[in-house]
């Protein structure tokens, strides 16, 4: 049987750290930039991806768009490769 997540504890121990706040802000900025360019829209089921995996690198050559199911399907291990940007 699966255990339930303790979201309050998860936020306290991980998501509230300065590093994660800055990463989240950079990801939000990347999505805003892609919305401005017209490549994604709110509610379209797409993710803005960072090709090199660094959320702070928002250069245009590093950003791409993938379906959420495709972007979130790769294993989160050190050897796993990210989904290819089309």
PDB file of C-alpha atoms in Angstrom:
ATOM      1  CA  UNK A   1       0.000   0.000   0.000  1.00  0.00           C
ATOM      2  CA  UNK A   2       1.303   3.440  -0.916  1.00  0.00           C
ATOM      3  CA  UNK A   3       2.107   5.921   1.789  1.00  0.00           C
ATOM      4  CA  UNK A   4       0.562   9.385   1.739  1.00  0.00           C
ATOM      5  CA  UNK A   5       2.761  12.406   1.179  1.00  0.00           C
ATOM      6  CA  UNK A   6       3.213  14.994   3.895  1.00  0.00           C
ATOM      7  CA  UNK A   7       3.131  18.143   1.762  1.00  0.00           C
ATOM      8  CA  UNK A   8       3.670  20.502   4.693  1.00  0.00           C
ATOM      9  CA  UNK A   9       6.856  18.716   5.675  1.00  0.00           C
ATOM     10  CA  UNK A  10       7.983  18.465   2.046  1.00  0.00           C
ATOM     11  CA  UNK A  11       7.628  22.227   1.603  1.00  0.00           C
ATOM     12  CA  UNK A  12       9.365  22.961   4.889  1.00  0.00           C
ATOM     13  CA  UNK A  13      12.334  20.708   4.134  1.00  0.00           C
ATOM     14  CA  UNK A  14      12.776  21.260   0.396  1.00  0.00           C
ATOM     15  CA  UNK A  15      10.595  23.724  -1.486  1.00  0.00           C
ATOM     16  CA  UNK A  16      11.121  26.614   0.928  1.00  0.00           C
ATOM     17  CA  UNK A  17      14.917  26.656   0.551  1.00  0.00           C
ATOM     18  CA  UNK A  18      16.395  29.708  -1.174  1.00  0.00           C
ATOM     19  CA  UNK A  19      17.939  27.546  -3.902  1.00  0.00           C
ATOM     20  CA  UNK A  20      14.611  25.911  -4.807  1.00  0.00           C
ATOM     21  CA  UNK A  21      12.774  29.256  -4.717  1.00  0.00           C
ATOM     22  CA  UNK A  22      15.278  30.665  -7.215  1.00  0.00           C
ATOM     23  CA  UNK A  23      14.977  27.576  -9.445  1.00  0.00           C
ATOM     24  CA  UNK A  24      11.168  27.855  -9.381  1.00  0.00           C
ATOM     25  CA  UNK A  25      11.317  31.564 -10.213  1.00  0.00           C
ATOM     26  CA  UNK A  26      13.641  30.827 -13.161  1.00  0.00           C
ATOM     27  CA  UNK A  27      11.275  28.105 -14.460  1.00  0.00           C
ATOM     28  CA  UNK A  28       8.327  30.494 -14.175  1.00  0.00           C
ATOM     29  CA  UNK A  29      10.312  33.147 -16.062  1.00  0.00           C
ATOM     30  CA  UNK A  30      11.091  30.631 -18.829  1.00  0.00           C
ATOM     31  CA  UNK A  31       7.403  29.785 -19.233  1.00  0.00           C
ATOM     32  CA  UNK A  32       6.486  33.492 -19.281  1.00  0.00           C
ATOM     33  CA  UNK A  33       9.044  34.046 -22.037  1.00  0.00           C
ATOM     34  CA  UNK A  34       7.627  31.188 -24.121  1.00  0.00           C
ATOM     35  CA  UNK A  35       4.087  32.526 -23.620  1.00  0.00           C
ATOM     36  CA  UNK A  36       5.279  35.923 -24.837  1.00  0.00           C
ATOM     37  CA  UNK A  37       6.787  34.279 -27.941  1.00  0.00           C
ATOM     38  CA  UNK A  38       3.499  32.455 -28.574  1.00  0.00           C
ATOM     39  CA  UNK A  39       4.946  28.944 -28.288  1.00  0.00           C
ATOM     40  CA  UNK A  40       2.756  27.878 -25.329  1.00  0.00           C
ATOM     41  CA  UNK A  41      -0.569  28.944 -23.880  1.00  0.00           C
ATOM     42  CA  UNK A  42      -2.156  28.542 -20.482  1.00  0.00           C
ATOM     43  CA  UNK A  43      -3.857  25.157 -20.220  1.00  0.00           C
ATOM     44  CA  UNK A  44      -2.389  23.723 -23.430  1.00  0.00           C
ATOM     45  CA  UNK A  45      -0.875  20.643 -21.732  1.00  0.00           C
ATOM     46  CA  UNK A  46       2.690  21.588 -22.659  1.00  0.00           C
ATOM     47  CA  UNK A  47       5.821  21.976 -20.527  1.00  0.00           C
ATOM     48  CA  UNK A  48       8.664  24.376 -21.174  1.00  0.00           C
ATOM     49  CA  UNK A  49      11.823  22.309 -20.914  1.00  0.00           C
ATOM     50  CA  UNK A  50      15.469  23.131 -20.363  1.00  0.00           C
ATOM     51  CA  UNK A  51      17.593  21.021 -22.705  1.00  0.00           C
ATOM     52  CA  UNK A  52      20.619  20.989 -20.406  1.00  0.00           C
ATOM     53  CA  UNK A  53      18.538  20.489 -17.254  1.00  0.00           C
ATOM     54  CA  UNK A  54      19.618  23.790 -15.685  1.00  0.00           C
ATOM     55  CA  UNK A  55      16.487  25.797 -14.770  1.00  0.00           C
ATOM     56  CA  UNK A  56      18.524  29.006 -14.478  1.00  0.00           C
ATOM     57  CA  UNK A  57      19.737  28.845 -18.101  1.00  0.00           C
ATOM     58  CA  UNK A  58      16.864  30.543 -19.934  1.00  0.00           C
ATOM     59  CA  UNK A  59      18.688  31.222 -23.179  1.00  0.00           C
ATOM     60  CA  UNK A  60      16.501  30.670 -26.232  1.00  0.00           C
ATOM     61  CA  UNK A  61      18.699  27.805 -27.510  1.00  0.00           C
ATOM     62  CA  UNK A  62      18.224  25.953 -24.209  1.00  0.00           C
ATOM     63  CA  UNK A  63      14.409  26.179 -24.079  1.00  0.00           C
ATOM     64  CA  UNK A  64      11.941  23.894 -25.794  1.00  0.00           C
ATOM     65  CA  UNK A  65       8.330  22.749 -25.597  1.00  0.00           C
ATOM     66  CA  UNK A  66       7.120  19.198 -24.967  1.00  0.00           C
ATOM     67  CA  UNK A  67       3.859  17.568 -24.005  1.00  0.00           C
ATOM     68  CA  UNK A  68       3.667  17.154 -20.228  1.00  0.00           C
ATOM     69  CA  UNK A  69       3.411  13.376 -20.556  1.00  0.00           C
ATOM     70  CA  UNK A  70       6.605  13.256 -22.628  1.00  0.00           C
ATOM     71  CA  UNK A  71       8.593  15.669 -20.462  1.00  0.00           C
ATOM     72  CA  UNK A  72       7.689  13.989 -17.192  1.00  0.00           C
ATOM     73  CA  UNK A  73       8.186  10.393 -18.338  1.00  0.00           C
ATOM     74  CA  UNK A  74      11.951   9.960 -18.005  1.00  0.00           C
ATOM     75  CA  UNK A  75      13.454   8.375 -14.894  1.00  0.00           C
ATOM     76  CA  UNK A  76      14.935  10.730 -12.327  1.00  0.00           C
ATOM     77  CA  UNK A  77      18.335   9.097 -12.037  1.00  0.00           C
ATOM     78  CA  UNK A  78      21.830  10.385 -12.721  1.00  0.00           C
ATOM     79  CA  UNK A  79      22.191   8.279 -15.871  1.00  0.00           C
ATOM     80  CA  UNK A  80      18.725   8.920 -17.298  1.00  0.00           C
ATOM     81  CA  UNK A  81      18.466  11.065 -20.401  1.00  0.00           C
ATOM     82  CA  UNK A  82      15.870  13.796 -20.706  1.00  0.00           C
ATOM     83  CA  UNK A  83      13.203  13.525 -23.366  1.00  0.00           C
ATOM     84  CA  UNK A  84      14.364  14.894 -26.692  1.00  0.00           C
ATOM     85  CA  UNK A  85      13.077  18.330 -27.671  1.00  0.00           C
ATOM     86  CA  UNK A  86      11.305  18.325 -31.020  1.00  0.00           C
TER      87      UNK A  86
END
